[in-house]
Coordinates of C-alpha atoms and ligand atoms in Angstrom, one line a residue:
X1 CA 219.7 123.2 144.7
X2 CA 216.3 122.9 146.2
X3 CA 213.0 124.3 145.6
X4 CA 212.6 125.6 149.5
X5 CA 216.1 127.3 149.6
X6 CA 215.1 129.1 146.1
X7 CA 211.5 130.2 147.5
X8 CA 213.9 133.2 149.9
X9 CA 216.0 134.7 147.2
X10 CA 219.2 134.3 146.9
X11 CA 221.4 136.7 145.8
X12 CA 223.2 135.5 142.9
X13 CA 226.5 135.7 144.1
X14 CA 225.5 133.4 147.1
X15 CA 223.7 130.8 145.2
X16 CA 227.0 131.0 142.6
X17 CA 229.2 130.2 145.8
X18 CA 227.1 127.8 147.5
X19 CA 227.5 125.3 143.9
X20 CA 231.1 125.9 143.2
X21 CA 232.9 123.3 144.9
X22 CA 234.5 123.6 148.6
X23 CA 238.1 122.6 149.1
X24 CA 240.5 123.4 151.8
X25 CA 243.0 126.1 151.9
X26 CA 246.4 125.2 152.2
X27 CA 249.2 127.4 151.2
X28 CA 247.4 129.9 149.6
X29 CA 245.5 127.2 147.3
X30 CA 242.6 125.7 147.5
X31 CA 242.5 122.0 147.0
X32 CA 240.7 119.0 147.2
X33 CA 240.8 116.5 150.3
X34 CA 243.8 114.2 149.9
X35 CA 241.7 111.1 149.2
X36 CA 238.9 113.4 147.1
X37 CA 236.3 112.7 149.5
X38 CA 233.7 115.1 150.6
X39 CA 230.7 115.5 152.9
X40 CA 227.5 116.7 152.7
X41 CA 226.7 120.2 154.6
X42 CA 222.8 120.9 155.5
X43 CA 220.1 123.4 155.4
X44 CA 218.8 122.7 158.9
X45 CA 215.4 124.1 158.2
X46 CA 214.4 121.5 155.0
X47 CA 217.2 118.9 156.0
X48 CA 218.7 119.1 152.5
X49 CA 221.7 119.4 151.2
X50 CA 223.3 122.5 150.0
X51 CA 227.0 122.0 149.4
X52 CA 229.3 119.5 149.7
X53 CA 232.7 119.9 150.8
X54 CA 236.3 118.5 150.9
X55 CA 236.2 115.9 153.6
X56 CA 239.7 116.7 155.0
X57 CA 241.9 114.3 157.3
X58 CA 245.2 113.5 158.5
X59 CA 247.0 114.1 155.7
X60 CA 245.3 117.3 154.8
X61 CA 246.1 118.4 158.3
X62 CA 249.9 117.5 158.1
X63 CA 249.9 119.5 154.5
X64 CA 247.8 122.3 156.5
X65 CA 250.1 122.5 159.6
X66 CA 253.8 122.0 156.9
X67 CA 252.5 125.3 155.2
X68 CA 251.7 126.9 158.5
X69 CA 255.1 126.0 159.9
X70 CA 256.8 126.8 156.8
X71 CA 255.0 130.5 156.7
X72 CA 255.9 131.0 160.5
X73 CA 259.4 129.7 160.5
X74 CA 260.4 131.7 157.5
X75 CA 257.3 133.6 155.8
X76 CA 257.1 137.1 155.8
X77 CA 253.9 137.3 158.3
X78 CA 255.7 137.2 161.5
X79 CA 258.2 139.3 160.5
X80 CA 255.9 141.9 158.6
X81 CA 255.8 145.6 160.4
X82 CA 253.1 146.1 162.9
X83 CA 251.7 148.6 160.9
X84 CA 251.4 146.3 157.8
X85 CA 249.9 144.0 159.5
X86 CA 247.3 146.2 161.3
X87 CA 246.2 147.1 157.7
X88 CA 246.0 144.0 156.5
X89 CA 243.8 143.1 159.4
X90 CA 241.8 146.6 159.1
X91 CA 241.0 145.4 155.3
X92 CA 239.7 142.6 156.3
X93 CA 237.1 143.9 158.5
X94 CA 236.2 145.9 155.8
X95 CA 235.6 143.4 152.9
X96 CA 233.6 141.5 155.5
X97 CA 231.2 144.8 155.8
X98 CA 231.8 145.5 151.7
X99 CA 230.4 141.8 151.5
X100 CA 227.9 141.7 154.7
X101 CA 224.5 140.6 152.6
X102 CA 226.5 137.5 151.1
X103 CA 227.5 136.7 154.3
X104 CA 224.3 137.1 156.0
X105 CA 222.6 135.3 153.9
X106 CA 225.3 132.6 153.8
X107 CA 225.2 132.1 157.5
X108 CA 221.7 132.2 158.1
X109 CA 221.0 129.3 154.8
X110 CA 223.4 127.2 156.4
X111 CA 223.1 127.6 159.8
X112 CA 219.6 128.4 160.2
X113 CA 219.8 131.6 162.0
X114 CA 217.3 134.8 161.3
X115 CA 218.7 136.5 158.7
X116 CA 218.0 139.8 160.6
X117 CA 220.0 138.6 163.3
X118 CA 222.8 137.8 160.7
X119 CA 222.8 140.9 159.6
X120 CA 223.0 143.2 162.5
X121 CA 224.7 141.0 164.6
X122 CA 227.0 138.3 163.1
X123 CA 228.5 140.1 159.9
X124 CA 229.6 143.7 161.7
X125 CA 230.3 141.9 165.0
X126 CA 233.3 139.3 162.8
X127 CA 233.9 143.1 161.3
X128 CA 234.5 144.8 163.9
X129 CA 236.6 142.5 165.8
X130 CA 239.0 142.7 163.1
X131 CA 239.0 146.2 163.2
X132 CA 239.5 146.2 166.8
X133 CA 242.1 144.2 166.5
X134 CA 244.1 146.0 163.3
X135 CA 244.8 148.5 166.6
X136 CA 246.7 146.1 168.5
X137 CA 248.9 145.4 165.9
X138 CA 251.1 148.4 166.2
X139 CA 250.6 148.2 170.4
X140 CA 251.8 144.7 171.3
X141 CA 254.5 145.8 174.3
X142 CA 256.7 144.1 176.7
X143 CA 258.5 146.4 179.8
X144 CA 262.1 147.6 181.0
X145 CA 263.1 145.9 184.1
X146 CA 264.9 147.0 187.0
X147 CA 267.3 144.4 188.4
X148 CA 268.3 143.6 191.9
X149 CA 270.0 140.3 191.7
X150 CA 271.6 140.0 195.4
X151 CA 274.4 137.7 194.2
X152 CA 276.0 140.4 191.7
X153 CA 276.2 143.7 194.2
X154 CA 277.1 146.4 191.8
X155 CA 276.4 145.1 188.3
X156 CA 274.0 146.9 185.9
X157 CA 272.1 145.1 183.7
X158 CA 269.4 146.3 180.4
X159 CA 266.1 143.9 181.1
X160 CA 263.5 144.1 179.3
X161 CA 260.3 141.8 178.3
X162 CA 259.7 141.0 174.3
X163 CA 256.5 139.7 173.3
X164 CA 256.7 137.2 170.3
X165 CA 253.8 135.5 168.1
X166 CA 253.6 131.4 169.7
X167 CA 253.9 130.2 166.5
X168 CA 251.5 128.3 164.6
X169 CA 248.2 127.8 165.9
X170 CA 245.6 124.9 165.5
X171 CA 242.2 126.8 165.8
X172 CA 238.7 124.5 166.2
X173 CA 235.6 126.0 166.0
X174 CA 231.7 125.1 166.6
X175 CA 228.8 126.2 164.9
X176 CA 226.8 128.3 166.5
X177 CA 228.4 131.5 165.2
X178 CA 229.9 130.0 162.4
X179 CA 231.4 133.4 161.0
X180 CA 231.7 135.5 164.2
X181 CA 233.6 132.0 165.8
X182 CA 236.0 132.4 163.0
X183 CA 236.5 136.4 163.2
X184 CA 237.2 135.3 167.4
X185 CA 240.0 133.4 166.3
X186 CA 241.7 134.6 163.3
X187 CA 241.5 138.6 164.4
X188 CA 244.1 137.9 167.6
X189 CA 245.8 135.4 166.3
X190 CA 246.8 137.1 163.3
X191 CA 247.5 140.2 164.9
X192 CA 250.0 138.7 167.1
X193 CA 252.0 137.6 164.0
X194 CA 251.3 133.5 164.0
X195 CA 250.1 131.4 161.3
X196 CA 246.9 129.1 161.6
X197 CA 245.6 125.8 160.7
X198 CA 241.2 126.4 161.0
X199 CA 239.2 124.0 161.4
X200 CA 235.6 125.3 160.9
X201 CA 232.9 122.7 162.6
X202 CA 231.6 120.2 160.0
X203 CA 228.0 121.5 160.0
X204 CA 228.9 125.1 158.9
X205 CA 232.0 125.2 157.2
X206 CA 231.1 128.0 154.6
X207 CA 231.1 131.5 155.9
X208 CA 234.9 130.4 157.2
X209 CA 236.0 129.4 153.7
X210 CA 234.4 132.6 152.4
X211 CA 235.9 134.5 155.1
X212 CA 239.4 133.0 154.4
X213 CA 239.2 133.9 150.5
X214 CA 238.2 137.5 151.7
X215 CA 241.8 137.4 153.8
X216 CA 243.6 136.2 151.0
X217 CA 241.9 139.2 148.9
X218 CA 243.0 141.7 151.6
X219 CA 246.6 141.0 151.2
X220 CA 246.9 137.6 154.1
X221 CA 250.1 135.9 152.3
X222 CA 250.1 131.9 151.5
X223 CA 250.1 129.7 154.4
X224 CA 249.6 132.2 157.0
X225 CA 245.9 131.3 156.9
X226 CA 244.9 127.5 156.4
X227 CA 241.9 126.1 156.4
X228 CA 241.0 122.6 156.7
X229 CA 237.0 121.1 156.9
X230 CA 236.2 117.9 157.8
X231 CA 234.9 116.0 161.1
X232 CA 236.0 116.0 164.8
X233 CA 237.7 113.1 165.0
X234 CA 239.3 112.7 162.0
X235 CA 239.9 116.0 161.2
X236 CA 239.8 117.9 164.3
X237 CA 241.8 115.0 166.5
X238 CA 244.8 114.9 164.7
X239 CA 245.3 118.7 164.2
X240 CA 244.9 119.1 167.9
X241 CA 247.7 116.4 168.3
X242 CA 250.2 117.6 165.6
X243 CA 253.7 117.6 166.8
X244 CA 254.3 120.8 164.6
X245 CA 251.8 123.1 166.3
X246 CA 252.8 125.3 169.0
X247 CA 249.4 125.9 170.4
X248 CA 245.8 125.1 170.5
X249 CA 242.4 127.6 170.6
X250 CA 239.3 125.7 170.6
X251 CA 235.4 126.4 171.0
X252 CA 232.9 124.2 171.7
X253 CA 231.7 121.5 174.1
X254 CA 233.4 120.9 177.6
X255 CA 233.6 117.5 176.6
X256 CA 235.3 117.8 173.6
X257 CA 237.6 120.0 175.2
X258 CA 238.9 118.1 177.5
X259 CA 240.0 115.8 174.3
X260 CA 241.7 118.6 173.0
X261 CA 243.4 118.8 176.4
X262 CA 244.6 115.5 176.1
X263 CA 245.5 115.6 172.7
X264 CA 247.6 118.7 173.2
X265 CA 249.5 117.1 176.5
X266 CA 251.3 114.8 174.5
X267 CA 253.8 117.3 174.1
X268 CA 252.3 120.3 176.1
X269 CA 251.4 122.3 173.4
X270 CA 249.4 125.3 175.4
X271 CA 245.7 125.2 175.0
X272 CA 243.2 128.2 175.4
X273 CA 239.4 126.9 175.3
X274 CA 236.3 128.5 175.9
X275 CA 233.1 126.0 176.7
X276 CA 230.3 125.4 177.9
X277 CA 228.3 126.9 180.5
X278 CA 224.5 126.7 182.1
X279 CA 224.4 130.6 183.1
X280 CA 222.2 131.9 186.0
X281 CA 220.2 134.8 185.4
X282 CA 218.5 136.3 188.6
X283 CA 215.6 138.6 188.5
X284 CA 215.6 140.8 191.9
X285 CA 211.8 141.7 193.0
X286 CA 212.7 145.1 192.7
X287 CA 213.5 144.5 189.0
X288 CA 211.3 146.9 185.9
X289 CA 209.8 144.0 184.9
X290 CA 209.6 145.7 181.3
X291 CA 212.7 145.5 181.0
X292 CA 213.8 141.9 183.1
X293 CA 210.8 139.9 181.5
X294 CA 211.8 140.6 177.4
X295 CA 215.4 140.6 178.4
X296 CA 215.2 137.0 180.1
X297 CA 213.4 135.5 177.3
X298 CA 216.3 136.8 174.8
X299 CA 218.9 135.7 177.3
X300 CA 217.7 132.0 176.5
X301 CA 215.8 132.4 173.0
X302 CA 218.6 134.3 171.0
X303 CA 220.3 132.2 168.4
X304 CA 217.8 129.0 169.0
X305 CA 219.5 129.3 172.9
X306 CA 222.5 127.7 171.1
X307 CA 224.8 130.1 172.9
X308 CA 227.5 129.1 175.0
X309 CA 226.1 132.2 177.5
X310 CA 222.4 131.4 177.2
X311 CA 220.5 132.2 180.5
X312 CA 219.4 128.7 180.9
X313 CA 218.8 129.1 184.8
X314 CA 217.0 132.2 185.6
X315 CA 215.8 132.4 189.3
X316 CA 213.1 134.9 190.2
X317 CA 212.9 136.4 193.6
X318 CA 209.1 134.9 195.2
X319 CA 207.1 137.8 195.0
X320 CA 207.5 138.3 191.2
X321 CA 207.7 134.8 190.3
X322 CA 204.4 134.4 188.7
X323 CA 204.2 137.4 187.1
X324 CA 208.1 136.9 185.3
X325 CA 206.9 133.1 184.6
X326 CA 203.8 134.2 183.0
X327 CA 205.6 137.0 180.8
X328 CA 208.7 134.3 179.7
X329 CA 206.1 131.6 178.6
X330 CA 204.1 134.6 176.5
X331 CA 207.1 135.7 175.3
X332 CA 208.3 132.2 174.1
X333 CA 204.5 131.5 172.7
X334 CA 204.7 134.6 170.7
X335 CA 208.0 134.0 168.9
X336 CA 207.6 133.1 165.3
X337 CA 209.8 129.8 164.0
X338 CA 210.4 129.7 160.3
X339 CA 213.4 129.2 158.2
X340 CA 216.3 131.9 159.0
X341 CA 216.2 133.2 155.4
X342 CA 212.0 134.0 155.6
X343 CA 212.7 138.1 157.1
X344 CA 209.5 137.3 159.0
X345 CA 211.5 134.4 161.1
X346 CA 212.3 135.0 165.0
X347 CA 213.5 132.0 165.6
X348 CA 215.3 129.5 163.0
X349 CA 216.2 125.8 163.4
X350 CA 218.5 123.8 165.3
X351 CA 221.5 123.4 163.3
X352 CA 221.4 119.9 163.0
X353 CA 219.7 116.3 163.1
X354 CA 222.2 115.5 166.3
X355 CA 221.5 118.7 168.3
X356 CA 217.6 118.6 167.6
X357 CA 217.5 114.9 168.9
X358 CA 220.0 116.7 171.9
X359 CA 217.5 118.4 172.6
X360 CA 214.6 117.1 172.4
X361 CA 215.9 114.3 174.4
X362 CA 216.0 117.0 177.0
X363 CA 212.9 117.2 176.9
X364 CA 212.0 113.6 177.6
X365 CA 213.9 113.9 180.4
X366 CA 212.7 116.7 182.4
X367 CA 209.1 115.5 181.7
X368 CA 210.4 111.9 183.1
X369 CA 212.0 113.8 185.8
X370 CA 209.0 115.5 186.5
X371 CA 209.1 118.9 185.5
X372 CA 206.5 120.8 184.6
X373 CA 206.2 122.1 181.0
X374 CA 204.5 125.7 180.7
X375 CA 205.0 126.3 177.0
X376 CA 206.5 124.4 174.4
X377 CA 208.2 121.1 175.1
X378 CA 208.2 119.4 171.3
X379 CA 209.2 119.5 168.0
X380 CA 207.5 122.4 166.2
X381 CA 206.1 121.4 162.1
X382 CA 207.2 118.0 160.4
X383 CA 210.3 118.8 158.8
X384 CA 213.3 120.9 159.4
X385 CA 215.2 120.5 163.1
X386 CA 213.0 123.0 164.9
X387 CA 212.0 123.2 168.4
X388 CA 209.3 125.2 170.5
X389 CA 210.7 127.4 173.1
X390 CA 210.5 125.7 175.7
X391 CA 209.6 127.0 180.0
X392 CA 210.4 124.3 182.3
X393 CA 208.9 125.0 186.2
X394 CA 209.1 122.9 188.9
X395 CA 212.7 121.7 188.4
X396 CA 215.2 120.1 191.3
X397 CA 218.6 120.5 191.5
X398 CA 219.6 116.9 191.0
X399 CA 217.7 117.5 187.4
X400 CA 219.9 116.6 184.2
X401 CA 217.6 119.8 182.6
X402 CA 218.8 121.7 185.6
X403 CA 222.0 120.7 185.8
X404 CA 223.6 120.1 181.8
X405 CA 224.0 122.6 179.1
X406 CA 221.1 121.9 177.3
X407 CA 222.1 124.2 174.0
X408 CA 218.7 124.9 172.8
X409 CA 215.8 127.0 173.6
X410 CA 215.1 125.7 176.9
X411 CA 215.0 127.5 180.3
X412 CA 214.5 126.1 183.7
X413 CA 212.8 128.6 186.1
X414 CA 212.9 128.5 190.2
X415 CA 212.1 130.9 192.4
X416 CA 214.1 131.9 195.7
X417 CA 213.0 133.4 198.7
X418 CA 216.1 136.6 199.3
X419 CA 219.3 137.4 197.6
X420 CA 221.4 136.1 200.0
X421 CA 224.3 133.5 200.3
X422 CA 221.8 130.6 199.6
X423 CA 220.8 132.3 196.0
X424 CA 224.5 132.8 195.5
X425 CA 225.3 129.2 196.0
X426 CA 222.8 128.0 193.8
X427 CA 223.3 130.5 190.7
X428 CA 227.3 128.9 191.5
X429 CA 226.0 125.7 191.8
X430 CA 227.2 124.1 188.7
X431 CA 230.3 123.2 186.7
X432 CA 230.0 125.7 184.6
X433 CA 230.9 129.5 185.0
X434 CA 230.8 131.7 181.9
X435 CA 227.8 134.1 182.5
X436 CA 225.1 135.7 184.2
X437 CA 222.6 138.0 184.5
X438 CA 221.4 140.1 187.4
X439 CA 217.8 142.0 186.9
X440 CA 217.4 145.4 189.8
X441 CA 217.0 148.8 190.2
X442 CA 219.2 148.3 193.3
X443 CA 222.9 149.1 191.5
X444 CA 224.7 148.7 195.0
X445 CA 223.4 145.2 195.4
X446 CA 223.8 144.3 191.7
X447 CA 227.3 144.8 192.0
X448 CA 227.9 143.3 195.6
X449 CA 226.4 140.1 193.7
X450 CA 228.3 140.1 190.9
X451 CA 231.3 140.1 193.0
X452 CA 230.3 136.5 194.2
X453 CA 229.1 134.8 190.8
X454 CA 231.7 132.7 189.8
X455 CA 231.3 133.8 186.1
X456 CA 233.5 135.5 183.2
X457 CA 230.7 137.6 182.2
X458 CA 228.4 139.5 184.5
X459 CA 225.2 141.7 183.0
X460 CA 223.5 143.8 184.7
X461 CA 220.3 144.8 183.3
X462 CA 221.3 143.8 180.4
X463 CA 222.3 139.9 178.4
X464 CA 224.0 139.1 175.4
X465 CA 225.8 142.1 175.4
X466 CA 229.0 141.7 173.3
X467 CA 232.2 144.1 172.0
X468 CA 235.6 143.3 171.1
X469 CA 236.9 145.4 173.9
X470 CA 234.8 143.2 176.3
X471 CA 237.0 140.1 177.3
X472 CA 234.6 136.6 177.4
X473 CA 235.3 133.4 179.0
X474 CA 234.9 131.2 181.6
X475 CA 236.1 130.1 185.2
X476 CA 235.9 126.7 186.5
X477 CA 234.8 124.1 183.6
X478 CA 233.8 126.6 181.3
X479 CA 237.3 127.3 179.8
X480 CA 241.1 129.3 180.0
X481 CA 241.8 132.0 178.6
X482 CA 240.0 134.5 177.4
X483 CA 238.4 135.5 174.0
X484 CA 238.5 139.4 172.6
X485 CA 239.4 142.7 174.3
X486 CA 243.1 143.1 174.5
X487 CA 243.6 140.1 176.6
X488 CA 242.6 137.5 174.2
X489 CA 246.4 138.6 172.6
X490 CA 248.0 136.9 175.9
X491 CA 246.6 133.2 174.0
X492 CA 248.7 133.8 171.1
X493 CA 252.2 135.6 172.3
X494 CA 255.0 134.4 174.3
X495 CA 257.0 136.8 176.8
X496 CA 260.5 136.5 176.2
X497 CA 262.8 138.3 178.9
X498 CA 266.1 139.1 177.9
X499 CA 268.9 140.6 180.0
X500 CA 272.1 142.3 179.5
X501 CA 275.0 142.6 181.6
X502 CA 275.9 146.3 180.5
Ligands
ADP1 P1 229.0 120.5 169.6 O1 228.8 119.3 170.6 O2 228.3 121.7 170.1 O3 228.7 120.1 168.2 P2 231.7 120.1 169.6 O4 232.5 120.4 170.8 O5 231.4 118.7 169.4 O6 230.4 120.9 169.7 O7 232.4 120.7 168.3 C1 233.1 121.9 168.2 C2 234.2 121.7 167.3 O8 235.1 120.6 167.8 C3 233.8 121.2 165.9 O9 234.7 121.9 164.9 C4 234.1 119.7 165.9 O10 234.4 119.2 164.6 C5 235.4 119.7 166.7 N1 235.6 118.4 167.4 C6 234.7 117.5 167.8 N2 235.4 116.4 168.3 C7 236.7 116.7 168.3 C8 237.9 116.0 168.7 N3 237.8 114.8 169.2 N4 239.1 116.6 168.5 C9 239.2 117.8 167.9 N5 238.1 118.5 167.5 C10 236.9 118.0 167.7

């Protein structure tokens, strides 16, 4: 343990879990990596290490996805009443809130997040999803059919639609929600009635594990929940091709997930992914500035911008431009870095040694490219992966910093002369299309332009706004399927129809 971790207290039951060592979960038992290796997982704001954990691979996955298949294909999980399971679930969500400081904390050492943040938003959000979810359980329907089959005049049939759990499930993860990413995943899926192989993401793998000891606690039975740490490739890879799973959910990069796509089409497992995105946000000149100038800067600064959603583009209509410039670049000067665990912190680290040379190779680039930096633009102090939030003006379209999810606290900002079809093409104008944000007083026009982004999420006057009932996801590049609200369940059931000649 280090001297910087210990200077922000702690509790004791988080330092006690942090040293104990970190092995996979496989049938209900934790256990080491096959080959006893492990890895080394980070404090992103001193770079040192504070756990190390089993470094799983192929042959932990094939032990993962055997115990999975063998609690699907005759465990008592699928089978289990709705009702049983919706209190299993519902227990969950509460140990999570019974244990929300450990959690907190947990996330924000090891992720780098404000611990505030943590605590108001990460730990009840993963809750309450569960709890959402527990409801589902017992309302999971399918439909009576009436029949017209023109080559049978006069026969009656009973159809009717049943919908049944896929089966077992290969869940990948990232690690800029490490908890909340996990709660995402294992609330639906579990509700539905499969079993799951997790695969946390190999800079944050410990709120998962502690999260999956809290399932076992509330009741989960062996195998139904598995979890397996280790790297991308040689953990993540060959869990996403496993013959034996019947379906694959993954968040993270759009690059990666076209991997997973390919890895899955070996024997068309079905996939649901939800990716990147470089999100518009558009400030109308009859926006309250009050209100479009602090909610801007959150839309990019929250969570280090390391948020799939981030308002990475914001466009401001001409007449307000200077003023919503000025009051970004303030905002971004005034925001205090610091380690996540300091309560004083605003905005932690970047999670990691790869995605703080990411980013800061953005950087480079738009000053190369010949942007023009207002505020920020470099590392910030000597140690730890942190990095100054960042205004870029002046940017062009052709622009990698315009143009590529950037995941970090970077925004680009351009102004345009009316809301018309040209602003609508270029808030469209990218691969992406996962959110946006829309700053008026004009409601009628808000909504006639949200009707044209080509976006899974729309705010209006608002960013960042998130509820389990609220489905998130993307269109075009940004991902299928959708995460949360009720239609999430669709990634992890199966619609059988079955018809009786009667
Ligand atoms: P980021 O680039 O933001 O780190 P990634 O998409 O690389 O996000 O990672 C998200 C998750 O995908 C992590 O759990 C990571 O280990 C996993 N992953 C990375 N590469 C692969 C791969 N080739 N196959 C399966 N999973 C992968």
């Amino acid at each position: 343990m280090n001297a910087a971790v210990d200077i922000i207290s702690l509790s004791p039951r988080v330092r006690s879990f942090i040293g104990q060592p970190h092995q996979a979960l496989i049938d209900g038992r934790w256990q080491a990596a096959a080959d006893g290796k492990t890895f080394d997982v980070f404090n992103p704001a001193t770079e040192e290490v504070i756990a190390r954990v089993a470094d799983c691979k192929k042959a932990d996955v094939d032990l993962a996805v055997a115990a999975a298949r063998k609690a699907f294909d005759g465990g008592p999980w699928p089978s289990m009443s709705p009702s049983q399971r919706g209190k299993i679930l519902w227990k969950i969500g509460d140990l999570i809130l019974e244990n929300l400081e450990e959690l907190a904390q947990l996330e924000s050492l090891n992720n780098g997040k404000p611990i505030g943040v943590a605590r108001a938003a990460d730990v009840p959000l993963a809750a309450d999803l569960f709890h959402y979810m527990a409801g589902w359980a017992t309302k999971i329907e399918g439909t009576t059919l009436s029949l017209s089959v023109p080559y049978t005049p006069g026969a009656e049939y009973h159809a009717y639609t049943r919908r049944e759990p896929i089966g077992v499930v290969a869940q990948i993860i990232p690690w800029n929600f490490p908890l909340l990413m996990a709660a995402w995943k294992l609330g639906p899926v579990l509700t539905a009635g499969c079993t799951v192989v997790l695969k946390p993401a190999e800079e944050t793998p410990l709120s998962a594990l502690r999260l999956a000891q809290l399932c076992l606690d509330a009741g989960l039975p062996p195998g139904v929940l598995n979890v397996v740490t280790g790297f991308g490739e040689s953990c993540g890879a060959p869990l996403a091709a496993h013959p034996h799973v019947d379906k694959v959910a993954f968040t993270g990069s759009t690059e990666v997930g076209k991997l997973i796509v390919k890895a899955a089409s070996n024997d068309l497992k079905k996939v649901s992914l939800e990716l990147g995105g470089k999100s518009p946000n558009i400030v109308l000149e009859d926006a309250d500035l009050d209100l479009a100038i602090p909610g801007a800067s959150n839309a990019i600064f929250f969570n280090h911008g390391q948020c799939c959603c981030a308002g990475s583009r914001l466009f401001v209509q001409e007449k307000r431009y200077e003023r919503v410039l000025e009051g970004v670049s303030d905002a971004a000067k005034k925001i205090r870095l610091g380690p996540g665990l300091d309560p004083a912190t605003q905005m932690g680290p970047l999670v990691s040694k790869v995605q703080f040379e990411r980013v800061t190779g953005f950087l480079k680039s738009g000053r190369e490219e010949g942007a023009r930096t207002v505020v920020g633009g470099n590392r910030y102090g000597n140690s730890g992966y942190f990095v100054q939030p960042t205004v870029l003006d002046g940017t062009r379209e052709n622009m990698r910093v315009y143009q590529e999810e950037i995941f970090g606290p970077v925004v680009t900002v351009t102004p345009f002369k009316d809301a018309d079809a040209d602003l609508i093409r270029r808030a469209n104008d990218t691969v992406y299309g996962l959110a946006a944000g829309i700053w008026t007083n004009d409601m009628r026009r808000a909504h006639r332009i949200a009707n044209k982004l080509r976006a899974g999420t729309v705010w209006i006057n608002c960013y960042n706004i998130f509820d389990a009932s609220l489905p998130f996801g993307g269109y075009k590049q940004s991902g299928w399927g959708r995460e949360m609200g009720h239609e999430v369940l669709n990634n992890y059931l199966e619609t059988k129809a079955i018809c009786a000649a009667i």
